[in-house]
PDB file of C-alpha atoms in Angstrom:
ATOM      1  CA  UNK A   1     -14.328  19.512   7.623  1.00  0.00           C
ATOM      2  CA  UNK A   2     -13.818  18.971  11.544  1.00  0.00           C
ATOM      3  CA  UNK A   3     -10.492  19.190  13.984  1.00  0.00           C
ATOM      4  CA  UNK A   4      -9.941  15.630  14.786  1.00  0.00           C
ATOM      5  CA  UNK A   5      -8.530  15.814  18.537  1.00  0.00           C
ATOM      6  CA  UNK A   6      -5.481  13.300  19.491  1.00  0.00           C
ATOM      7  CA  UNK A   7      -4.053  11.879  23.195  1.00  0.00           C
ATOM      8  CA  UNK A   8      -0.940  11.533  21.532  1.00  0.00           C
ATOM      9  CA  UNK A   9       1.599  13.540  18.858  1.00  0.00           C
ATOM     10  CA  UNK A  10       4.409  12.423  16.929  1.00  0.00           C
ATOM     11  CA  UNK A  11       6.826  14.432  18.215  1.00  0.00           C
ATOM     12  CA  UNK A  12      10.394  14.566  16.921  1.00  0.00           C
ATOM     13  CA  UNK A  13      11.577  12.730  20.219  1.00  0.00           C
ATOM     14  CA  UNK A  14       9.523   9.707  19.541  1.00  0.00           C
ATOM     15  CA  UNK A  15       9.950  10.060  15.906  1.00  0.00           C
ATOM     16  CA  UNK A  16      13.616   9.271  16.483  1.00  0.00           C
ATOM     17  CA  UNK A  17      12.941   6.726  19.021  1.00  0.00           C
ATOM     18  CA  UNK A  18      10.968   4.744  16.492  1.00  0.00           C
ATOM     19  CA  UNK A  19      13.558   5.435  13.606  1.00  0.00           C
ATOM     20  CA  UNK A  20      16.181   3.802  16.426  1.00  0.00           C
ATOM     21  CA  UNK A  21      13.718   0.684  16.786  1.00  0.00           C
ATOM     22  CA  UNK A  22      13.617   0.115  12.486  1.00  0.00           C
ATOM     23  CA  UNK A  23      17.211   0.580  12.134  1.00  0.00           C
ATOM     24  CA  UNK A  24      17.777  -2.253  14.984  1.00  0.00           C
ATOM     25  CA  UNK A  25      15.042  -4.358  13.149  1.00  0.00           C
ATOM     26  CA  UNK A  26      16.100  -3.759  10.059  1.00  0.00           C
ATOM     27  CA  UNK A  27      19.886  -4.997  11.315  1.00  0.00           C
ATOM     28  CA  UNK A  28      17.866  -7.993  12.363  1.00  0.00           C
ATOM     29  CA  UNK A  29      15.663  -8.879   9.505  1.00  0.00           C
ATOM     30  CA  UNK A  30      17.886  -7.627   6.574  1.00  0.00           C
ATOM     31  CA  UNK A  31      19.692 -11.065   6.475  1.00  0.00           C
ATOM     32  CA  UNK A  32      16.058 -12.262   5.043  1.00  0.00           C
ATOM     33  CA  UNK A  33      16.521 -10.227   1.897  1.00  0.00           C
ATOM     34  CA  UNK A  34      16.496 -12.408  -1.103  1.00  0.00           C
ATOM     35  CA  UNK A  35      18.194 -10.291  -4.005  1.00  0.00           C
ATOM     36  CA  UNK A  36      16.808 -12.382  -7.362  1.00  0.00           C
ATOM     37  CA  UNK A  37      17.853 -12.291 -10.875  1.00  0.00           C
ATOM     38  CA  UNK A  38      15.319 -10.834 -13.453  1.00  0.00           C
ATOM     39  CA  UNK A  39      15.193 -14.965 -14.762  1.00  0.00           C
ATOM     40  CA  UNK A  40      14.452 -16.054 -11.050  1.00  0.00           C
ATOM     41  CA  UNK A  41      11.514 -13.319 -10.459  1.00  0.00           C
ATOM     42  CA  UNK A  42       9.779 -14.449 -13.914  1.00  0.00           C
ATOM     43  CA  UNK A  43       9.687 -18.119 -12.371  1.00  0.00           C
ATOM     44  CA  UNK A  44       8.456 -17.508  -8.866  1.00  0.00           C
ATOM     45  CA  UNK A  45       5.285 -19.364  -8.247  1.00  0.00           C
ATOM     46  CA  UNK A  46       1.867 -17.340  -6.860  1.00  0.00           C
ATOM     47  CA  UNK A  47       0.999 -19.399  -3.980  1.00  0.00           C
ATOM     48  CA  UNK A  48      -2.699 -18.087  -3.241  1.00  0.00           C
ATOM     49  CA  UNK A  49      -5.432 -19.805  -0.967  1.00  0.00           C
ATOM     50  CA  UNK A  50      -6.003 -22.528  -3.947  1.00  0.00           C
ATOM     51  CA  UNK A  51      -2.396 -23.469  -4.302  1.00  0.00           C
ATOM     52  CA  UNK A  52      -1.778 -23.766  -0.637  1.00  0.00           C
ATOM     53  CA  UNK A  53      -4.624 -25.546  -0.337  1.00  0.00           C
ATOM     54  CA  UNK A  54      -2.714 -28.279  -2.602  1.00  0.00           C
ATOM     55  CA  UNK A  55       0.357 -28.279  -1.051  1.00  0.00           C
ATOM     56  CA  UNK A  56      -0.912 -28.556   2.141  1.00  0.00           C
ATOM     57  CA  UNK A  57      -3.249 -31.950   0.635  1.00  0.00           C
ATOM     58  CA  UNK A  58       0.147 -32.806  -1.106  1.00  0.00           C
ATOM     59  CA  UNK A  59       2.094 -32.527   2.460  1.00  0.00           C
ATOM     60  CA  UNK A  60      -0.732 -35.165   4.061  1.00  0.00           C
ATOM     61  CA  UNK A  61      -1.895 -37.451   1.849  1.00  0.00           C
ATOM     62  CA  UNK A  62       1.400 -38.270   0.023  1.00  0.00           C
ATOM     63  CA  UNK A  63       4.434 -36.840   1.894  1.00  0.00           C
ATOM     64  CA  UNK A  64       3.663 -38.568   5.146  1.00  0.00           C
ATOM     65  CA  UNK A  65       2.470 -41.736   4.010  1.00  0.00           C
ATOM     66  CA  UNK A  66       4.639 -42.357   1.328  1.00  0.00           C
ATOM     67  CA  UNK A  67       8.073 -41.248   2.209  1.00  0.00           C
ATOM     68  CA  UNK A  68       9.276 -42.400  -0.947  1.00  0.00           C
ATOM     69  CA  UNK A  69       7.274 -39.659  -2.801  1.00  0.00           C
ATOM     70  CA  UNK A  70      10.146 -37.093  -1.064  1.00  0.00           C
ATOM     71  CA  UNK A  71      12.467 -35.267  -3.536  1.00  0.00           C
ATOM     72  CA  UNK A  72      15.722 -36.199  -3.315  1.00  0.00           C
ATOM     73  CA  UNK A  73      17.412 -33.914  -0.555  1.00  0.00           C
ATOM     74  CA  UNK A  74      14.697 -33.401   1.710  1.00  0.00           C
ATOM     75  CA  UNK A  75      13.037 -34.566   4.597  1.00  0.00           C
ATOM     76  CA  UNK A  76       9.418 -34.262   6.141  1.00  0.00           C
ATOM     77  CA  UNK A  77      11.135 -32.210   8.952  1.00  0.00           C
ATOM     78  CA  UNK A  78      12.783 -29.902   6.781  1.00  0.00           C
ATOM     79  CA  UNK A  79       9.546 -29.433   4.989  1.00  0.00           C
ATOM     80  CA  UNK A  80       7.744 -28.565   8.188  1.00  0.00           C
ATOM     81  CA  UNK A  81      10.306 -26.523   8.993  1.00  0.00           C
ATOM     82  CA  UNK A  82       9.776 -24.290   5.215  1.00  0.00           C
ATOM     83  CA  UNK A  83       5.546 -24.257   6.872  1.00  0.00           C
ATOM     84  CA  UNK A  84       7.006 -23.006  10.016  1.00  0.00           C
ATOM     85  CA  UNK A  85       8.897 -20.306   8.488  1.00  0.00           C
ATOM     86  CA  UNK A  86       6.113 -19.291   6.147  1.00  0.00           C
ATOM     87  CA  UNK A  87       3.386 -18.994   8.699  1.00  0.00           C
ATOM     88  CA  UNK A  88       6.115 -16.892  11.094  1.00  0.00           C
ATOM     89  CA  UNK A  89       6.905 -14.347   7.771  1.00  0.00           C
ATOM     90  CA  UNK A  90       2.747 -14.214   7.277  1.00  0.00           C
ATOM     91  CA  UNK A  91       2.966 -12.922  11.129  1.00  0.00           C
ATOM     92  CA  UNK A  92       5.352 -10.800  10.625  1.00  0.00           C
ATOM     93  CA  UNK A  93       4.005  -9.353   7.718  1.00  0.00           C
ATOM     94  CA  UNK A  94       0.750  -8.794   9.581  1.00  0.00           C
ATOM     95  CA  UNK A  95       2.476  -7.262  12.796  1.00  0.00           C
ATOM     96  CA  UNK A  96       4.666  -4.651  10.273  1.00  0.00           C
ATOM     97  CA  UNK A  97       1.562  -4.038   8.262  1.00  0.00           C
ATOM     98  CA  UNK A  98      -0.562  -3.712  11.335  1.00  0.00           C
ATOM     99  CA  UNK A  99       2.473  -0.321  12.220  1.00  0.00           C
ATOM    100  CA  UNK A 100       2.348   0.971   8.989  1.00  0.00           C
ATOM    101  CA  UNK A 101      -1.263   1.256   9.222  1.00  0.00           C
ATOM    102  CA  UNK A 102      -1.307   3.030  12.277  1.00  0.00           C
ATOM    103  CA  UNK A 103       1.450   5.584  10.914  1.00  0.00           C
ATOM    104  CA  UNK A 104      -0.748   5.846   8.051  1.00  0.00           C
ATOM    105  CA  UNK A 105      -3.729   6.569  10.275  1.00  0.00           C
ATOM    106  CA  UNK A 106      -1.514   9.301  12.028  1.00  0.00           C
ATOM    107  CA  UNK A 107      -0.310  11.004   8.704  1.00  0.00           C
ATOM    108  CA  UNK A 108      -4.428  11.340   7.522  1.00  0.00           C
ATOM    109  CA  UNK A 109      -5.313  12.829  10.804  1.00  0.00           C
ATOM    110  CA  UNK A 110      -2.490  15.487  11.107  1.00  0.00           C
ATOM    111  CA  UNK A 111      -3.170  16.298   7.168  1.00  0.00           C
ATOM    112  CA  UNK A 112      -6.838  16.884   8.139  1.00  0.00           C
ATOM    113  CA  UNK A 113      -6.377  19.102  11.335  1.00  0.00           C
ATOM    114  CA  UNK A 114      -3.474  21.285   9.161  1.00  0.00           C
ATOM    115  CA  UNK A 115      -5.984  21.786   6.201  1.00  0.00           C
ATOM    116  CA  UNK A 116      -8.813  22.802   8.987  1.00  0.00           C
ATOM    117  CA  UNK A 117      -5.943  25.051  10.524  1.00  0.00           C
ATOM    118  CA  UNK A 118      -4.971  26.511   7.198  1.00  0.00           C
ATOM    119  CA  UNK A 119      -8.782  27.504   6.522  1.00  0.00           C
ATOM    120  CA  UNK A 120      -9.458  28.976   9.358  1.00  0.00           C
ATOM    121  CA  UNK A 121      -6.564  31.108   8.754  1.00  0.00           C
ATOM    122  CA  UNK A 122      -7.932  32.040   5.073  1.00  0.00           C
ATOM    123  CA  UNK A 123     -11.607  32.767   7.185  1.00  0.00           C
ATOM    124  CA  UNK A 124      -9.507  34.993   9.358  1.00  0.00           C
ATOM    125  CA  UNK A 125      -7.572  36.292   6.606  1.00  0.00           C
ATOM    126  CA  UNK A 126     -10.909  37.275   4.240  1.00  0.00           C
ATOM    127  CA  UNK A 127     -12.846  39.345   7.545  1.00  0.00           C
ATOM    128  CA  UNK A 128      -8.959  41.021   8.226  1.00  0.00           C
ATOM    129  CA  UNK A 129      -8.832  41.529   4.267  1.00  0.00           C
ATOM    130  CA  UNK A 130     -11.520  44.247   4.544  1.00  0.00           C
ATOM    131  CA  UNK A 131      -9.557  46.568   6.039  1.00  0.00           C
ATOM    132  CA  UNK A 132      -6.440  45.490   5.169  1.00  0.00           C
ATOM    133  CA  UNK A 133      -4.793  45.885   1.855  1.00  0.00           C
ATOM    134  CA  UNK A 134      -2.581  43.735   1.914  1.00  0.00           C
ATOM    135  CA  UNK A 135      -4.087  41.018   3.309  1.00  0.00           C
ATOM    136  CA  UNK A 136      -6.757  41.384   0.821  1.00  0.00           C
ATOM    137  CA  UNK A 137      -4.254  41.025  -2.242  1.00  0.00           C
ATOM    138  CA  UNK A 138      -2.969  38.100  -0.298  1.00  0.00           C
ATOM    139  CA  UNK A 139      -6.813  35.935  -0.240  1.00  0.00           C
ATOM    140  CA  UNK A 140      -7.661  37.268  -3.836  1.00  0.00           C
ATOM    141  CA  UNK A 141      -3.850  35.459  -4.690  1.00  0.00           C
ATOM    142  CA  UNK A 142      -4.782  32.374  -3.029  1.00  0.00           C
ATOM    143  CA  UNK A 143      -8.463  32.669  -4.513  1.00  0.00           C
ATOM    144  CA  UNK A 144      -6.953  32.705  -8.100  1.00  0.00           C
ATOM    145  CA  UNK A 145      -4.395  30.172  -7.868  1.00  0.00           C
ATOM    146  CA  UNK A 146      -6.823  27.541  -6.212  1.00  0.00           C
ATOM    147  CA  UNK A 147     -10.291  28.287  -6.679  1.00  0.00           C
ATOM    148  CA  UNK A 148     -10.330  29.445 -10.244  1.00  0.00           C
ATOM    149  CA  UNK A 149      -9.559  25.835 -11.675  1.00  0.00           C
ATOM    150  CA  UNK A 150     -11.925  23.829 -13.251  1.00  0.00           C
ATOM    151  CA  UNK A 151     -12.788  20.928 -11.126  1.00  0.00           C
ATOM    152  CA  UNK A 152     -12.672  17.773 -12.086  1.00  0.00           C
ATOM    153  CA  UNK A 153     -15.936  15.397 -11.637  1.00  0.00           C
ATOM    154  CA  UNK A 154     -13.934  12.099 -11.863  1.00  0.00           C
ATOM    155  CA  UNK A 155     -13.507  10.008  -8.915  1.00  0.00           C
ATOM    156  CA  UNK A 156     -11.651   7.480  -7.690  1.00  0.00           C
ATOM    157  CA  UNK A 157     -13.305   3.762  -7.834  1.00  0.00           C
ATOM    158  CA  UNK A 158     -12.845   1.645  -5.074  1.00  0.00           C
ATOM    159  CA  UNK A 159     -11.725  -1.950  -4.529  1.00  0.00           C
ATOM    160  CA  UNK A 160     -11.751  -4.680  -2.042  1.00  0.00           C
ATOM    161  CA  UNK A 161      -9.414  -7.590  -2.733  1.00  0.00           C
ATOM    162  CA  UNK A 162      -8.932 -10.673  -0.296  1.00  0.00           C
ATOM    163  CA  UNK A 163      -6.274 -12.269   0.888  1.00  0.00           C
ATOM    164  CA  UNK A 164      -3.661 -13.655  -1.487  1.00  0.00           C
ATOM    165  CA  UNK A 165      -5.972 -12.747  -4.176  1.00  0.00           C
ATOM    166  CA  UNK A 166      -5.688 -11.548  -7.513  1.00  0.00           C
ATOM    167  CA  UNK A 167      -8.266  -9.199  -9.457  1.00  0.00           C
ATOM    168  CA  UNK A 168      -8.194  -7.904 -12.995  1.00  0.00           C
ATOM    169  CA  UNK A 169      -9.445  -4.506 -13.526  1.00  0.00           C
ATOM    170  CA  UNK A 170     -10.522  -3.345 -17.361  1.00  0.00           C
ATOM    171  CA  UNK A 171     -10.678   0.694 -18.389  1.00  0.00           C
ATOM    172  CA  UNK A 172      -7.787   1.883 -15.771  1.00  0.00           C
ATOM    173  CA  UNK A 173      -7.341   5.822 -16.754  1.00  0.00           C
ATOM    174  CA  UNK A 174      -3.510   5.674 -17.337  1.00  0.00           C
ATOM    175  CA  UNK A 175      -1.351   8.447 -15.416  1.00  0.00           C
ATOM    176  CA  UNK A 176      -3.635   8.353 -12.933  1.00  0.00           C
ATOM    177  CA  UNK A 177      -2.753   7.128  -9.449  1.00  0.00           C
ATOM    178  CA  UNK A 178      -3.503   3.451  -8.582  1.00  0.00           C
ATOM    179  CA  UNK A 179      -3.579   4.395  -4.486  1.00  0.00           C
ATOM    180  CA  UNK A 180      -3.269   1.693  -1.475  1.00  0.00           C
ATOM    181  CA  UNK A 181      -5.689   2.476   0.982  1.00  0.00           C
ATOM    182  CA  UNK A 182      -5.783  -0.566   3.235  1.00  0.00           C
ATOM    183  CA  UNK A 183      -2.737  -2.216   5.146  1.00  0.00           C
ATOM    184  CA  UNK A 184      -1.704  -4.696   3.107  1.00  0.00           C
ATOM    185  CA  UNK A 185       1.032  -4.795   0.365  1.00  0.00           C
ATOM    186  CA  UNK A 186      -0.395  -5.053  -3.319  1.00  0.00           C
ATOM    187  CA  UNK A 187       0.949  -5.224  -6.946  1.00  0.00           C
ATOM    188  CA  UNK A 188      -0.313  -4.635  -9.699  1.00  0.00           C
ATOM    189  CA  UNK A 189       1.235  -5.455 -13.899  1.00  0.00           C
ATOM    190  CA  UNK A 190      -0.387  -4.978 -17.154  1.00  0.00           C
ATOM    191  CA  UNK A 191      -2.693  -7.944 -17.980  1.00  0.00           C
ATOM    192  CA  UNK A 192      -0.185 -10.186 -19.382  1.00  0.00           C
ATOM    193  CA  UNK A 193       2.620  -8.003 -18.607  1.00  0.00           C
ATOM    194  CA  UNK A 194       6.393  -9.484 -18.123  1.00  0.00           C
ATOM    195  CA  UNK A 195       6.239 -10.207 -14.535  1.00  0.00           C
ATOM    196  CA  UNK A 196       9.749  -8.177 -13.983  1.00  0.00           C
ATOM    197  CA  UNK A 197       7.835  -5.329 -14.553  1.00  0.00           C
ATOM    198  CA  UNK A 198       5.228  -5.669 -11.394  1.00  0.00           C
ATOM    199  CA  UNK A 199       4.911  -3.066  -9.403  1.00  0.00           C
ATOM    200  CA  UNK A 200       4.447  -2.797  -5.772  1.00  0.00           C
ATOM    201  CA  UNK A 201       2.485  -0.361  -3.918  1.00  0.00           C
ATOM    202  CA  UNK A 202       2.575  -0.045   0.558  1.00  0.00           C
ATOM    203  CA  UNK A 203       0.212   0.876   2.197  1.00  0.00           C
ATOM    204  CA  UNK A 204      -0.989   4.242   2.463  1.00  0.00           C
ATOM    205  CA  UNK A 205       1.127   4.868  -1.057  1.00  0.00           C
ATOM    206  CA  UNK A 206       0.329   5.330  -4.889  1.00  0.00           C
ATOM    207  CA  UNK A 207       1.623   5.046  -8.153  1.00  0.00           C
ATOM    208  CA  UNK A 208       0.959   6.815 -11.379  1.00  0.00           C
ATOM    209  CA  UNK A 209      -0.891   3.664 -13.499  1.00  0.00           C
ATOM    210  CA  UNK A 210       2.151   3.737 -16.767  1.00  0.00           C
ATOM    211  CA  UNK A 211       0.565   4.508 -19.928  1.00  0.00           C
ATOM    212  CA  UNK A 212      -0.876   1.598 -22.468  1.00  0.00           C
ATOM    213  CA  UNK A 213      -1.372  -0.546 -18.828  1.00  0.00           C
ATOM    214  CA  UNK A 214      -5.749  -0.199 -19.227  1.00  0.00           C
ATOM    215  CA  UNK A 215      -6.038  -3.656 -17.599  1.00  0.00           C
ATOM    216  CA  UNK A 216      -4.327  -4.399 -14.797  1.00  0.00           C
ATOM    217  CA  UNK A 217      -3.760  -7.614 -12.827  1.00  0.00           C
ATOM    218  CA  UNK A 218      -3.846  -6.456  -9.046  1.00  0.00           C
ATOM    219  CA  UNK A 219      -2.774  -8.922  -6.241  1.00  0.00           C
ATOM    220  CA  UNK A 220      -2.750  -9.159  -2.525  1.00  0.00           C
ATOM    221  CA  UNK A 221      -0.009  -9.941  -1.455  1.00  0.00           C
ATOM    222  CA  UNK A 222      -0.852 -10.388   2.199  1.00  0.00           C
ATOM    223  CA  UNK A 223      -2.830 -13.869   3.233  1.00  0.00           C
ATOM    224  CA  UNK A 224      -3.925 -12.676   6.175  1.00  0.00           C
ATOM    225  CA  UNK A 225      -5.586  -9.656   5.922  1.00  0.00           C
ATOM    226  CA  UNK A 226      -7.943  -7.979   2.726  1.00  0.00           C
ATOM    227  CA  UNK A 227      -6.585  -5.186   0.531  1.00  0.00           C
ATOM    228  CA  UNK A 228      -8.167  -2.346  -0.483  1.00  0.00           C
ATOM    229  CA  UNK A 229      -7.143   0.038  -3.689  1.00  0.00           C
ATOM    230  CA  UNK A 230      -8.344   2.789  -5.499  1.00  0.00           C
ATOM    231  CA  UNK A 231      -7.975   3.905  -9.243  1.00  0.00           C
ATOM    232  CA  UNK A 232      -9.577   5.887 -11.968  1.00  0.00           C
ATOM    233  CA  UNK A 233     -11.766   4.529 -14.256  1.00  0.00           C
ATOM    234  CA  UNK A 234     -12.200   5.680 -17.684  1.00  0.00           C
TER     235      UNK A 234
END
């Protein structure tokens, strides 16, 4: 383990500074929340790379040659106008994701340098402890409570999933944490799970995988950037 060296802290002045800037955004974007009915989420349509691939052959070759092809209630404009507003959230999305990948970034550094802090304290603490009582009693405390565990030799397997993709992963070790380690937003539901039930994970966050859910259906919900997860295999 190393100190990492930063140019730049997040101190409690800037901290509230950015917490000003959400709160203002959020005041802005907020009106965008769409609050759906358990019956509404089950129906919503996964439109990944394939399916936009469609509509976007649907949009040229029918739509615009053959106006007459237009549901009732629409027009080409308005149509274009539902693109617009989809590429605009994907920016968006990318932009937020893009800041919560940096504060990630932030919170891994500033765990490292306190763990290197906190053991070169203990170092300090075991040469002190040979003179010192107390101190001594102090290291041997620490030794017990955290050394004397049995390790375990299980690790974490990794993942990369692209853009607006979905993956299914067999032998998930339930109660285990299913952890976001890229930038994007992902979900994840039992393999043929009631879609009500999906879960979503941010970036830089985990979730205990429930119990019974060994096979998992992950998704991407980003189209613009991979994702990247991590869970325990059994």
């Amino acid at each position: 383990m190393q100190f990492i060296p930063v140019t730049a802290s997040l101190t409690p002045l800037l901290n509230t500074s950015i917490d000003t800037q959400i709160t203002t955004t959020h005041g802005i974007i907020d009106v965008l929340k769409h609050v759906l009915t358990p019956s509404q989420i089950k129906q919503v349509l996964r439109v990944a790379a394939k399916n936009e691939a469609k509509i976007s052959a649907i949009s040229s070759k029918l739509m615009r040659v053959h106006a007459e092809t237009i549901p009732t209630g629409l027009t080409m404009a308005g149509f274009d106008a539902l693109t617009q507003e989809k590429t605009d959230s994907n920016n968006l999305e990318a932009l937020f994701l893009a800041l919560a990948g940096i504060a990630s970034s932030n919170s891994k550094v500033v765990q490292n340098n306190r763990m290197y802090y906190a053991l070169q304290c203990l170092n300090i603490a075991r040469q002190l402890g040979k003179t010192n009582e107390t101190i001594d009693a102090i290291v041997k405390e620490l030794s017990t409570e955290f050394s004397s565990r049995t390790k375990s030799t299980k690790v974490e397997t990794v993942f990369t999933i692209a853009n607006g993709a979905s993956v299914t992963v067999s032998g998930v070790q339930t109660k285990k944490y299913f952890v976001n380690t890229g930038s994007t937003v992902l979900t994840f539901l039992k393999l043929n799970g009631l879609l009500a039930q999906t879960i979503t994970v941010n970036p830089g966050s985990g979730i205990a995988v429930p119990l019974q859910w060994t096979k998992i259906v992950v998704t991407n919900v980003s189209t613009t950037a991979d994702g990247v997860f991590s869970v325990f295999i059994q």
